[in-house]
Coordinates of C-alpha atoms and ligand atoms in Angstrom, one line a residue:
Chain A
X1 CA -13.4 -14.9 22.4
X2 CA -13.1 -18.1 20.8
X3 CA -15.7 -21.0 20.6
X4 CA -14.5 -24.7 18.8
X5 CA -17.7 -27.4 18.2
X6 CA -16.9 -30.9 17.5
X7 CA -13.2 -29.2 15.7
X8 CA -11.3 -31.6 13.8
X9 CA -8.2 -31.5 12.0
X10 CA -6.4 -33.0 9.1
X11 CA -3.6 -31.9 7.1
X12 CA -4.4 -33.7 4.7
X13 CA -8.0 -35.5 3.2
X14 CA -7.8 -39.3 4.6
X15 CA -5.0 -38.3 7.4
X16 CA -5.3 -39.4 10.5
X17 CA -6.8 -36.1 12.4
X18 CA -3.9 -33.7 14.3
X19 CA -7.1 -33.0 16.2
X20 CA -10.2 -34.1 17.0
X21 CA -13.5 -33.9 18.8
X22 CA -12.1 -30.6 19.8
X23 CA -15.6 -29.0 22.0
X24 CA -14.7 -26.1 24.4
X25 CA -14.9 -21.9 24.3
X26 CA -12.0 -19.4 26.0
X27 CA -13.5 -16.2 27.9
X28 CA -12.4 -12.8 26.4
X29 CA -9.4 -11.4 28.7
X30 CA -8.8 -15.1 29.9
X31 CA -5.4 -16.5 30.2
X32 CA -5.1 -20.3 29.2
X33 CA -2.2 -22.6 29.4
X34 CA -2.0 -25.0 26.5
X35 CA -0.4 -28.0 27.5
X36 CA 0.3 -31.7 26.4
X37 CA 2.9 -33.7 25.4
X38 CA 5.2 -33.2 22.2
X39 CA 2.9 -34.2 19.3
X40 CA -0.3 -33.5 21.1
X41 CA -1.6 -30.8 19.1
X42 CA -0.6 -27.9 20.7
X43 CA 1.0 -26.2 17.8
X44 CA -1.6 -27.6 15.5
X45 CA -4.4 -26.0 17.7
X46 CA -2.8 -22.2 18.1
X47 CA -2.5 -22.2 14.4
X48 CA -6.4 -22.9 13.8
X49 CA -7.0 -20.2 16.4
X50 CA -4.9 -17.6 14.3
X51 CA -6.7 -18.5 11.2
X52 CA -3.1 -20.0 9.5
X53 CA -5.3 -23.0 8.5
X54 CA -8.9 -24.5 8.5
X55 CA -10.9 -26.9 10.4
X56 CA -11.4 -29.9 8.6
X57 CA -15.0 -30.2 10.0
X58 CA -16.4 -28.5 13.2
X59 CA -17.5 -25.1 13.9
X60 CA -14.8 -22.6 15.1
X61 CA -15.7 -19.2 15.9
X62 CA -13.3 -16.7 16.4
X63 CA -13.7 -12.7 18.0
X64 CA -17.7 -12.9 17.0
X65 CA -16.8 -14.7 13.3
X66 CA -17.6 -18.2 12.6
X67 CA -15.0 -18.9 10.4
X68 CA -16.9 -22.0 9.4
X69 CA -18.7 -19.9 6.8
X70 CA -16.9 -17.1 6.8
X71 CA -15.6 -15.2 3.7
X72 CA -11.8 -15.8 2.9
X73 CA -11.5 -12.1 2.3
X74 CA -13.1 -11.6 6.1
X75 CA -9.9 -13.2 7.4
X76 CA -7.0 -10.8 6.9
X77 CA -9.0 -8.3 9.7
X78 CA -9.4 -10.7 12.0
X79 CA -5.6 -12.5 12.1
X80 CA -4.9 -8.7 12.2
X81 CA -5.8 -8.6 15.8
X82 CA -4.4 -11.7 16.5
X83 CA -0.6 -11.7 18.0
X84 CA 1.3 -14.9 17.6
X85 CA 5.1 -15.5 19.2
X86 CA 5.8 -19.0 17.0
X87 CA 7.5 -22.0 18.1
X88 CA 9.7 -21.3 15.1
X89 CA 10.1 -17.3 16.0
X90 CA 9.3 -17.1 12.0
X91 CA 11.2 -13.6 12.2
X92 CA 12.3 -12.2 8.0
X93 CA 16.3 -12.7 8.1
X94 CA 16.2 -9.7 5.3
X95 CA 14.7 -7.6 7.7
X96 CA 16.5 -5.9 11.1
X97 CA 15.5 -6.2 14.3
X98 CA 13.5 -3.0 13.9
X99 CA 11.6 -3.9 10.8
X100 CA 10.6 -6.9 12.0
X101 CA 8.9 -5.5 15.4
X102 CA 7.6 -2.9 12.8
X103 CA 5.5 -5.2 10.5
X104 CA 2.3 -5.5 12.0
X105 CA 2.0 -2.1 12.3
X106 CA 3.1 -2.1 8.4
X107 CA 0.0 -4.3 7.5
X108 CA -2.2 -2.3 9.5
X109 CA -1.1 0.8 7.4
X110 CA 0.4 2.7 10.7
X111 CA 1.9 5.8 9.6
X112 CA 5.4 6.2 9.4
X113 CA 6.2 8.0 12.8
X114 CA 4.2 6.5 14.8
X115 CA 5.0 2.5 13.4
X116 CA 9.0 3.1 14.5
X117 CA 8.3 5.0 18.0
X118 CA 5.9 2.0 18.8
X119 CA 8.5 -0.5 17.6
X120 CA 11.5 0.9 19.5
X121 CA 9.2 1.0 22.7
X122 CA 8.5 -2.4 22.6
X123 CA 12.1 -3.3 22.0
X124 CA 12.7 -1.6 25.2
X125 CA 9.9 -3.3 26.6
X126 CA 12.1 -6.7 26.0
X127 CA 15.3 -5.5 26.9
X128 CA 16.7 -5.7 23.3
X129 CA 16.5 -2.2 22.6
X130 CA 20.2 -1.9 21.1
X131 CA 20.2 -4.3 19.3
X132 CA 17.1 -2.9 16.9
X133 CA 19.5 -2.8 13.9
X134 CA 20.8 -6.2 13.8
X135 CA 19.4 -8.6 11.6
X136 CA 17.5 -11.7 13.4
X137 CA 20.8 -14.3 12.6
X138 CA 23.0 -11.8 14.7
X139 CA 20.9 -12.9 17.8
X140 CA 21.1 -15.5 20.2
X141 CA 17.6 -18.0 20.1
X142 CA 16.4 -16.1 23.4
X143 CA 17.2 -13.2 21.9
X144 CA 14.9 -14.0 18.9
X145 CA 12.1 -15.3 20.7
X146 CA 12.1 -11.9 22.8
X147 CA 12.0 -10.1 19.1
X148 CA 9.0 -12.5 18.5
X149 CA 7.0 -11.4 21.5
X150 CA 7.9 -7.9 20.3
X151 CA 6.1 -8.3 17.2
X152 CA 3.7 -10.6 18.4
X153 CA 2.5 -7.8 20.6
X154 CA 3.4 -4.6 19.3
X155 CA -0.4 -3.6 17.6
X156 CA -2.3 -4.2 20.8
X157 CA -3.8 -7.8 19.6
X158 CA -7.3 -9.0 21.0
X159 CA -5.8 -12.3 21.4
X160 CA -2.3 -13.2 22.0
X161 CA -1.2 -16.9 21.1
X162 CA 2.7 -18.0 22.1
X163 CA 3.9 -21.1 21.2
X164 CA 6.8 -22.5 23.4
X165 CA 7.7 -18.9 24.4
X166 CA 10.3 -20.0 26.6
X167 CA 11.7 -23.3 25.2
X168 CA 15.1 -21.0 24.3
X169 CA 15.4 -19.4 27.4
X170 CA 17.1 -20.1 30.6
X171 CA 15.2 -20.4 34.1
X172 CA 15.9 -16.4 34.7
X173 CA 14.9 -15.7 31.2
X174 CA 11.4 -17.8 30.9
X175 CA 10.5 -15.8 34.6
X176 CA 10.6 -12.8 32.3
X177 CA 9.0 -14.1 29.4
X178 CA 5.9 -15.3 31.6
X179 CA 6.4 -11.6 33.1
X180 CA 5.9 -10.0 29.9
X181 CA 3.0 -12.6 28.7
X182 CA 0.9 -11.3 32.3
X183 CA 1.4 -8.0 31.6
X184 CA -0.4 -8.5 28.2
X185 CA -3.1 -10.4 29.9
X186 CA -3.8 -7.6 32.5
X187 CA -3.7 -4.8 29.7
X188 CA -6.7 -7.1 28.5
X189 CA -5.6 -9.5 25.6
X190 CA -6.8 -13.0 25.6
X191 CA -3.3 -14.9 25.7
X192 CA -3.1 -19.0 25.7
X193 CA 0.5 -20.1 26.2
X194 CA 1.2 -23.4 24.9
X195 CA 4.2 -25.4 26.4
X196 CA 5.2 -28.6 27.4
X197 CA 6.9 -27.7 30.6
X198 CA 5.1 -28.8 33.7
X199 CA 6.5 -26.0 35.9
X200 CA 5.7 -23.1 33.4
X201 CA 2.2 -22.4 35.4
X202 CA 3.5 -22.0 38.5
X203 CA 5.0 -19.2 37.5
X204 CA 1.5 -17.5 36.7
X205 CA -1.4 -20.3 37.7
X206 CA -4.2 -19.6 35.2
X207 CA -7.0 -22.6 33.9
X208 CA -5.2 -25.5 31.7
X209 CA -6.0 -26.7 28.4
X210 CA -4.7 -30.4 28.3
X211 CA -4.4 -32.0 25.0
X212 CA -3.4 -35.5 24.1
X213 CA -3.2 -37.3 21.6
X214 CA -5.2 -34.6 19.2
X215 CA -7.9 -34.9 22.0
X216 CA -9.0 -32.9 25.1
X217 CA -8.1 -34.2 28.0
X218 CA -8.9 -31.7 30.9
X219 CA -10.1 -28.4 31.1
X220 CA -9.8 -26.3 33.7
Chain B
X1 CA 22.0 7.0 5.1
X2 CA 21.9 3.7 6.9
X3 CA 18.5 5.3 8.1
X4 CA 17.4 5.6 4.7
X5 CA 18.4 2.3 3.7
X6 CA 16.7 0.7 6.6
X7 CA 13.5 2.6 6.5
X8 CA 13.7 1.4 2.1
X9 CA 13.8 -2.2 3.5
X10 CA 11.3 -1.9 5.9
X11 CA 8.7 -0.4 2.7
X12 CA 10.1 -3.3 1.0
X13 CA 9.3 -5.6 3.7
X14 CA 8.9 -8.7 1.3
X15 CA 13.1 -8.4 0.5
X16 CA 11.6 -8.2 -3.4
X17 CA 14.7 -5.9 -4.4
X18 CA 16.9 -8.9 -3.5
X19 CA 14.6 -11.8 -4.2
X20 CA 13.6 -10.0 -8.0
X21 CA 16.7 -8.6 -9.6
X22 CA 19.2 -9.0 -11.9
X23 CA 19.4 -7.6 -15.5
X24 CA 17.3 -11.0 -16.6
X25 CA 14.1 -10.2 -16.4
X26 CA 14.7 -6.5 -17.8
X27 CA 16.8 -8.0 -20.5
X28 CA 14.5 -10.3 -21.8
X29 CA 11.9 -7.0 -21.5
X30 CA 14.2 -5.1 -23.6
X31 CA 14.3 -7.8 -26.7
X32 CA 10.9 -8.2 -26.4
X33 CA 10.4 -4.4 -26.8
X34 CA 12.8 -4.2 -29.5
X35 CA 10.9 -6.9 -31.5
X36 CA 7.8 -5.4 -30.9
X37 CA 9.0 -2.3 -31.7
X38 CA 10.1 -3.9 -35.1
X39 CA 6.7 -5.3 -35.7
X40 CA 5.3 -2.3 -35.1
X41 CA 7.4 -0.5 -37.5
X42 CA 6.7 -2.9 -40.2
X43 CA 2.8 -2.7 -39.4
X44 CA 3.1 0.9 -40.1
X45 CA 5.2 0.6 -43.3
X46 CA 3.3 -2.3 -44.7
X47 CA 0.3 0.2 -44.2
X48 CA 1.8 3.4 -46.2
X49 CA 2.9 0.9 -49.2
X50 CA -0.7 -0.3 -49.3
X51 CA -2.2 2.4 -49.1
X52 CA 0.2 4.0 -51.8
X53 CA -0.4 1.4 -54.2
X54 CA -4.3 1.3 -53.6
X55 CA -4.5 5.5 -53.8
X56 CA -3.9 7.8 -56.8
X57 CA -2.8 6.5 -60.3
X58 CA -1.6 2.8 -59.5
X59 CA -5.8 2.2 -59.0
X60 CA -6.4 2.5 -62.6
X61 CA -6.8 -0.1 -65.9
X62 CA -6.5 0.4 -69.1
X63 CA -8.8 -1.0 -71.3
X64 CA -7.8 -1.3 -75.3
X65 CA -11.1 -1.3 -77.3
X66 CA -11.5 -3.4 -80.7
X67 CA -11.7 -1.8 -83.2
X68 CA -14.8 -1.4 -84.2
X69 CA -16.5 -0.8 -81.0
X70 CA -17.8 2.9 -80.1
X71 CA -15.7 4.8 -77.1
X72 CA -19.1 6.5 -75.8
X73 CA -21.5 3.4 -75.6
X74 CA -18.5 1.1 -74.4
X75 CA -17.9 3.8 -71.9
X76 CA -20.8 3.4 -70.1
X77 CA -21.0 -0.5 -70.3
X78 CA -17.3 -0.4 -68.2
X79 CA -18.7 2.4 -65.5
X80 CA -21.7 0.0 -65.0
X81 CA -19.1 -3.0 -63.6
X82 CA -18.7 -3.5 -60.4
X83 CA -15.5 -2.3 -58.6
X84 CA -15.5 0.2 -61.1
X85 CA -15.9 3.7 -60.1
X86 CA -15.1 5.8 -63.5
X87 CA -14.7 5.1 -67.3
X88 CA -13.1 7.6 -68.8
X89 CA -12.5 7.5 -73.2
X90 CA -8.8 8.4 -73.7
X91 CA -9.4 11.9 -76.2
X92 CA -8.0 11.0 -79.7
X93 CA -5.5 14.1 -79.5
X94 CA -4.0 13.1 -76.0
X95 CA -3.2 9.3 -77.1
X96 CA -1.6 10.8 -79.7
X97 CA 0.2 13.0 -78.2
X98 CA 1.3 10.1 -76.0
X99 CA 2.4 7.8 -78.9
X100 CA 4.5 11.2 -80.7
X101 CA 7.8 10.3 -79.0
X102 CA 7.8 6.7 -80.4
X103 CA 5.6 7.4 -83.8
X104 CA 6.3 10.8 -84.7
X105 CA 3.3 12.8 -86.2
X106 CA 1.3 10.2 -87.8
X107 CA -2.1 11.7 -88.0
X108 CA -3.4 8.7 -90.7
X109 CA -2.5 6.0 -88.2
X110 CA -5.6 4.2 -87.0
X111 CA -6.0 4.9 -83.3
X112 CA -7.6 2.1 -81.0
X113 CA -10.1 3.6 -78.7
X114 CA -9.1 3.7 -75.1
X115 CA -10.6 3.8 -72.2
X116 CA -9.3 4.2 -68.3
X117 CA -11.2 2.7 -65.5
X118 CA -10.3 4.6 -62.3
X119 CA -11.3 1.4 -59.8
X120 CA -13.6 1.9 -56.6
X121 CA -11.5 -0.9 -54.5
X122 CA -8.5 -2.9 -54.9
X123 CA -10.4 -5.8 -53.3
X124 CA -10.9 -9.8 -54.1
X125 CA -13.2 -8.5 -57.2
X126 CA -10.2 -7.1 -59.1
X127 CA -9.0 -10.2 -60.0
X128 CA -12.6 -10.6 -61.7
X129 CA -12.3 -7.7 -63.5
X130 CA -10.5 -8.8 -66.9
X131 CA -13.5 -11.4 -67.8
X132 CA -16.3 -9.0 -67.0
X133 CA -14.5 -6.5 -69.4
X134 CA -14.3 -9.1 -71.7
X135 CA -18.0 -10.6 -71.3
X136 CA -19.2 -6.4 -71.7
X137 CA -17.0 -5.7 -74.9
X138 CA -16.0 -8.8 -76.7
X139 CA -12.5 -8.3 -77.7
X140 CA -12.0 -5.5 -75.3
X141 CA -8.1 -5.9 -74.5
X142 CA -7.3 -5.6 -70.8
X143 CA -3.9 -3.6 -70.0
X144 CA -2.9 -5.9 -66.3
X145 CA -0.8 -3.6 -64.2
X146 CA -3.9 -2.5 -62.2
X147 CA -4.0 -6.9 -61.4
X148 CA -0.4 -6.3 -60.4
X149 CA -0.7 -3.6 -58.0
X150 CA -3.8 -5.0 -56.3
X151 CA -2.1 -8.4 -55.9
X152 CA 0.5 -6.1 -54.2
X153 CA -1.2 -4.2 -52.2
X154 CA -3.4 -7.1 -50.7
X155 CA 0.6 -9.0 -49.8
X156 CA 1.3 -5.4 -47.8
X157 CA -2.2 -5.8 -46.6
X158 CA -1.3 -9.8 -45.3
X159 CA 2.0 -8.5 -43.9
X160 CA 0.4 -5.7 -41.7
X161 CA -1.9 -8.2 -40.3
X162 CA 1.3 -10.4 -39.6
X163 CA 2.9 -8.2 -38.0
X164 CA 0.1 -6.8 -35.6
X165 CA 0.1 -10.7 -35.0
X166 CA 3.5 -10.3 -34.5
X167 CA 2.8 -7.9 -31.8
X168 CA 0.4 -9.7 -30.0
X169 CA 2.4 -12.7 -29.6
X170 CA 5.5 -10.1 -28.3
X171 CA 3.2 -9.4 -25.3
X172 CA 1.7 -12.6 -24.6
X173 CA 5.3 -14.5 -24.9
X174 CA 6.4 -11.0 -22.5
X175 CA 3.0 -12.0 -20.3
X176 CA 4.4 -15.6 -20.0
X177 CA 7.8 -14.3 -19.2
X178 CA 6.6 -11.9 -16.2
X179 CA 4.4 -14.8 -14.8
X180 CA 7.9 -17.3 -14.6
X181 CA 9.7 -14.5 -13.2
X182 CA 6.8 -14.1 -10.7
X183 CA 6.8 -17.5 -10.0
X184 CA 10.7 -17.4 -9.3
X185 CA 10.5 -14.6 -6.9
X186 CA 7.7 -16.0 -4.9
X187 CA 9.4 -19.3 -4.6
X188 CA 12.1 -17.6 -3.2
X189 CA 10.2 -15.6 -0.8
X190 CA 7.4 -18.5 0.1
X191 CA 8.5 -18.4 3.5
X192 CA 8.1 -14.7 4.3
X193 CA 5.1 -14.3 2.2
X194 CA 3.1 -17.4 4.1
X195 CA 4.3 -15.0 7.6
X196 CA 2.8 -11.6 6.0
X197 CA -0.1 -13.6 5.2
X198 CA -0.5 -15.0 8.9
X199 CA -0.1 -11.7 9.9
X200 CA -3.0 -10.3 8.3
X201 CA -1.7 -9.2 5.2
X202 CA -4.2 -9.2 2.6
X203 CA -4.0 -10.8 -1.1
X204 CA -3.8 -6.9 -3.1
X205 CA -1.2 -5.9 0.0
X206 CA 1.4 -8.9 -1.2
X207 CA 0.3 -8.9 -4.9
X208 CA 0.8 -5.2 -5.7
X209 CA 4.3 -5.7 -3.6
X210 CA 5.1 -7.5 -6.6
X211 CA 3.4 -6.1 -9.5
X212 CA 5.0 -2.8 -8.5
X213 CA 8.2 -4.1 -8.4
X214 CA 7.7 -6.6 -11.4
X215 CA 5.7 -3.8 -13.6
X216 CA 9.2 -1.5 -12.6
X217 CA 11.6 -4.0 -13.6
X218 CA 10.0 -4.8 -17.0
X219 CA 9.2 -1.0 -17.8
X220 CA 12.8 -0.6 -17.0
X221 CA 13.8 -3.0 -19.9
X222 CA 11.4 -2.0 -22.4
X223 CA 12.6 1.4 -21.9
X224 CA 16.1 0.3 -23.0
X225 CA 14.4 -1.8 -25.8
X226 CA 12.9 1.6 -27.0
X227 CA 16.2 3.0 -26.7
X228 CA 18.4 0.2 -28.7
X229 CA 14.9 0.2 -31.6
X230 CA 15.1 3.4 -32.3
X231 CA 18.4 3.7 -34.6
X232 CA 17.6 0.6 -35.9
X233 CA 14.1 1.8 -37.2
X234 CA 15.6 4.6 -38.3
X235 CA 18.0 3.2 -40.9
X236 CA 15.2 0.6 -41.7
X237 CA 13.1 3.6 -42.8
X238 CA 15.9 4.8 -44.7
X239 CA 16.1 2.1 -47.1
X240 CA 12.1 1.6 -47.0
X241 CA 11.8 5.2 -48.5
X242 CA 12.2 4.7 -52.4
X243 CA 9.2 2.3 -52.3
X244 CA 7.2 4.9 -50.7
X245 CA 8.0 7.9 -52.2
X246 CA 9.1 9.6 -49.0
X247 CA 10.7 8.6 -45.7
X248 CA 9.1 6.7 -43.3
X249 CA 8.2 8.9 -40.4
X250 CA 9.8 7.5 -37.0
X251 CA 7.2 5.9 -34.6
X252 CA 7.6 8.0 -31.7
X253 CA 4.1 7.4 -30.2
X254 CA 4.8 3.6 -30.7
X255 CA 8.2 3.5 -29.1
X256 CA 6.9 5.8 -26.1
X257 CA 3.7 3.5 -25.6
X258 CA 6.4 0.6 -24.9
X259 CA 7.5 1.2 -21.5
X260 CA 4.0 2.1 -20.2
X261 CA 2.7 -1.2 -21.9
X262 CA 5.4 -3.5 -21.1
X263 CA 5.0 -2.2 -17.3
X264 CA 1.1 -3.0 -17.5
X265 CA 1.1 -5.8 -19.2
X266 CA 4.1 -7.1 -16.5
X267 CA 1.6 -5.5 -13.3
X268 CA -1.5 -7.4 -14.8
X269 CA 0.4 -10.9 -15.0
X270 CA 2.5 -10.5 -11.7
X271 CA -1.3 -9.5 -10.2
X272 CA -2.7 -12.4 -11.5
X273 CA 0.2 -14.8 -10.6
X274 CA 0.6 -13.9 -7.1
X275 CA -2.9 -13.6 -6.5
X276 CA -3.5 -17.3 -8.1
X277 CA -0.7 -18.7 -5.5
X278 CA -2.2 -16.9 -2.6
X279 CA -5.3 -18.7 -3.3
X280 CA -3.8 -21.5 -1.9
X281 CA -3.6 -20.2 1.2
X282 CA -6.4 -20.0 3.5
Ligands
ATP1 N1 2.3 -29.3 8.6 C1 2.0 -30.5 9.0 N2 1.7 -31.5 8.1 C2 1.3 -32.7 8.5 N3 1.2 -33.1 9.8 C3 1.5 -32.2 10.7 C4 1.9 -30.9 10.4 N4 2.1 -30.2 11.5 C5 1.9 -31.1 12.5 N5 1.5 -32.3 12.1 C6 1.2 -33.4 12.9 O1 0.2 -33.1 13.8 C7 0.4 -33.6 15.1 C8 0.4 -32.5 16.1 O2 1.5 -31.7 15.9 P1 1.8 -30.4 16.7 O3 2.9 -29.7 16.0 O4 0.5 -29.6 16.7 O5 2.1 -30.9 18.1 P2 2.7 -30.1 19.4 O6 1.8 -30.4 20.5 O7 2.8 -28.7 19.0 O8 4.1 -30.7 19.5 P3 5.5 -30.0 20.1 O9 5.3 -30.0 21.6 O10 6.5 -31.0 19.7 O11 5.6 -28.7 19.5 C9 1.7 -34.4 15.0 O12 1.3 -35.8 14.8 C10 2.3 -33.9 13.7 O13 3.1 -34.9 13.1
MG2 MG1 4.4 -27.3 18.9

């Protein structure tokens, strides 16, 4: 599903790398938790793997595309099947709660009907079902990062990335968040969860991607 | 209703109805619109005049022949010039009957043969003309208005030119416009533009977002440009008339072709503008 070789990452020429050395390869319908300590990487590593930047050097291959030496116009399909719950939710405040759920299937062209029966079952899917007209502001950070996992999931993506899906929500709330996240993975997405909270895998024990320090430090 | 308005926001899912609006950008449109309509307008009267002066009678010269040259021989000599289509000898009895009103019959009076060269252009070689008449027929006697009119005629030529200049320089200054205003909206939708684009959105999906709304906004104001130019025009061709003879006819196909072209040139530039920015993405 994804393959990194000798990844490194700078965000800018002459930087000292984000990441580096970066050498390992995630099954297709694997769940990975992404772990590490604040400033490791994490964030910097699910955004390679949705294709929001580019390695610096390295050979990343992504769903059967090495995106090494790929096209920039073979990239839109591929982030396409990609669902990503941000740190930052990253939800349009001009949009409602609807809308926003909505969107991916907007990009993908989905036809009217279909786009806001899809949207409004995933809603229900995260509890927020009423509240589909409010814009994002109007809702409490838990509330948004449930919205996020919404959208983040709503057109069936290949590979699901979350980034601190729980770091808003209380102890009842993440239980349901990790909940939601295993469901995907047993419908068959790829999902790697990154988080900085030790206790987060007990919840759902799965392999563990430990960075540090831009680096790799255990896998497995 | 409120469905209506939410399902609008959702086609709109960029927020480009908030993030480009205002009456500036289809303000600006409409001035440009007006001047180019203007410009237009003065292209196409610059044109008639030019044409009126170069046509008909005003493309002739009179040539006054000394006295003792022959009309036939000196005829041909003038036809053979270049620039000059026809030489044709004044007939004794219609010069005279020319001169009656200010002479009276005077039969005995010693006529000067004449001879009117109907000219094949009104170009650069005119000005030529008077010394090649002179070098033909020594003390041939060149009659100037012809010089006149062609000097005219190539100022209304200059002035048409200047104002299809004029036009061009409407729609780039308009092209420049649209690319600012592009620039303005996607600064203030950067944030939501960089999240389509994550999402999969693809470089034509976010740039015709805004060329259709851009292209819109400007066809909007050139409409009302069209609108405010046409009165205007009108009296303009009113007091154009007496140096054409007859009334200017109104533009129409001019002030229709505004909208359409303000709202392609705006599409092109908005394309181009968003589609340079998204570049620098990966
Ligand atoms: N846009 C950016 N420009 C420059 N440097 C960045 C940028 N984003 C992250 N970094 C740097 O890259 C390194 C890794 O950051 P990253 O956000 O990936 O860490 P993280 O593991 O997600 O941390 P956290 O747990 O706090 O979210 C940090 O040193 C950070 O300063
Ligand atoms: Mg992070």
């Amino acid at each position: 599903m994804v393959r990194l070789e000798d990844i490194t990452l700078r965000y800018r020429p002459g930087a000292a790398p984000a990441l580096s050395g970066l050498d390992f390869a995630l099954e297709g319908g694997s769940f990975t938790w992404l772990m590490g300590p604040s400033g490791a990487g994490k964030s910097s590593l699910l955004k390679l793997l949705h294709l929001a930047i580019l390695p610096s050097e390295g050979r990343l291959n992504v769903m059967g595309t090495a995106i090494h030496a790929a096209g920039r116009k073979e990239l839109p399909a591929l982030r396409r099947r990609i669902g990503v719950v941000f740190q930052d939710f990253r939800l349009l405040p001009h949009l409602d709660v609807l809308e926003n759920v909505a969107l991916p299937l907007r990009i993908a062209g989905r036809g009217e009907q279909q786009l806001l029966a899809d949207a409004t079952e995933l809603l229900r899917w995260v509890g927020l079902a009423e509240r589909m007209k409010d814009r994002p502001e109007a809702l409490s950070g838990g509330e948004q990062q449930r919205v996020a996992l919404a959208r983040a999931v709503v057109a069936r993506p290949a590979l699901l990335l979350a980034d601190e899906p729980t770091s808003n929500l209380d102890a009842e709330q993440s239980r349901r968040m990790v909940n939601l996240l295993r469901q995907m993975h047993r419908l068959g997405s790829t999902v790697i969860v990154a988080t900085h909270n030790e206790a987060l895998p007990d919840e759902y024990p799965a392999p563990i991607l430990r960075l540090e320090g831009g680096r790799l430090a255990s896998h497995g | 209703m409120a469905e209506r308005l939410r399902r609008a926001r959702g086609r709109d899912p960029l927020g480009l109805r908030r993030a480009l609006s205002g009456p500036l950008l289809p303000g600006l449109v409409a001035a440009m619109a007006l001047l180019a309509a203007l410009a237009m307008a003065g292209a196409v009267a610059a044109a008639a005049m030019a044409a009126r002066w170069e046509g008909g009678a005003a493309a002739a010269m009179m040539v006054q022949l000394p006295a003792n040259a022959q009309t036939g021989p000196a005829a041909a000599a003038l036809a053979a010039l270049p620039g000059v289509a026809e030489a044709i000898p004044l007939e004794r009895e219609r010069l005279a009957a020319l001169l009656r009103p200010w002479l009276g019959d005077a039969a005995g009076l010693p006529l000067p043969g004449m001879i009117e060269l109907r000219l094949s252009t009104l170009g650069a070689g005119v000005e030529a003309l008077p010394e090649a008449i002179q070098a033909a027929i020594p003390g041939a006697r060149v009659e100037a208005h012809g010089i006149w009119v062609a000097r005219l005629s190539a100022l209304a030529r200059s002035l048409e030119a200047l104002a299809w200049l004029v036009l061009a320089l409407v729609g780039a200054v308009a092209a420049a416009m649209v690319a600012v205003a592009t620039r303005a909206g996607i600064a203030a939708r950067h944030a939501t533009i960089v999240i389509l684009h994550d999402m999969g959105a693809t470089d034509s999906t976010i740039a015709s977002r805004f060329a259709g709304r851009i292209a819109f906004l400007a066809g909007l104001g050139a409409v009302l440009g069209a609108v405010l130019a046409a009165p205007l025009l009108y009296l303009l061709g009113g007091l154009a008339a007496p140096l054409l003879g007859n009334a200017l006819a109104m533009p129409w196909g001019g002030l229709a072709a505004l909208p359409p072209a303000a709202a392609l040139i705006a599409w092109l530039t908005a394309q181009a503008a968003v589609r340079l920015w998204l570049r620098g993405l990966p």
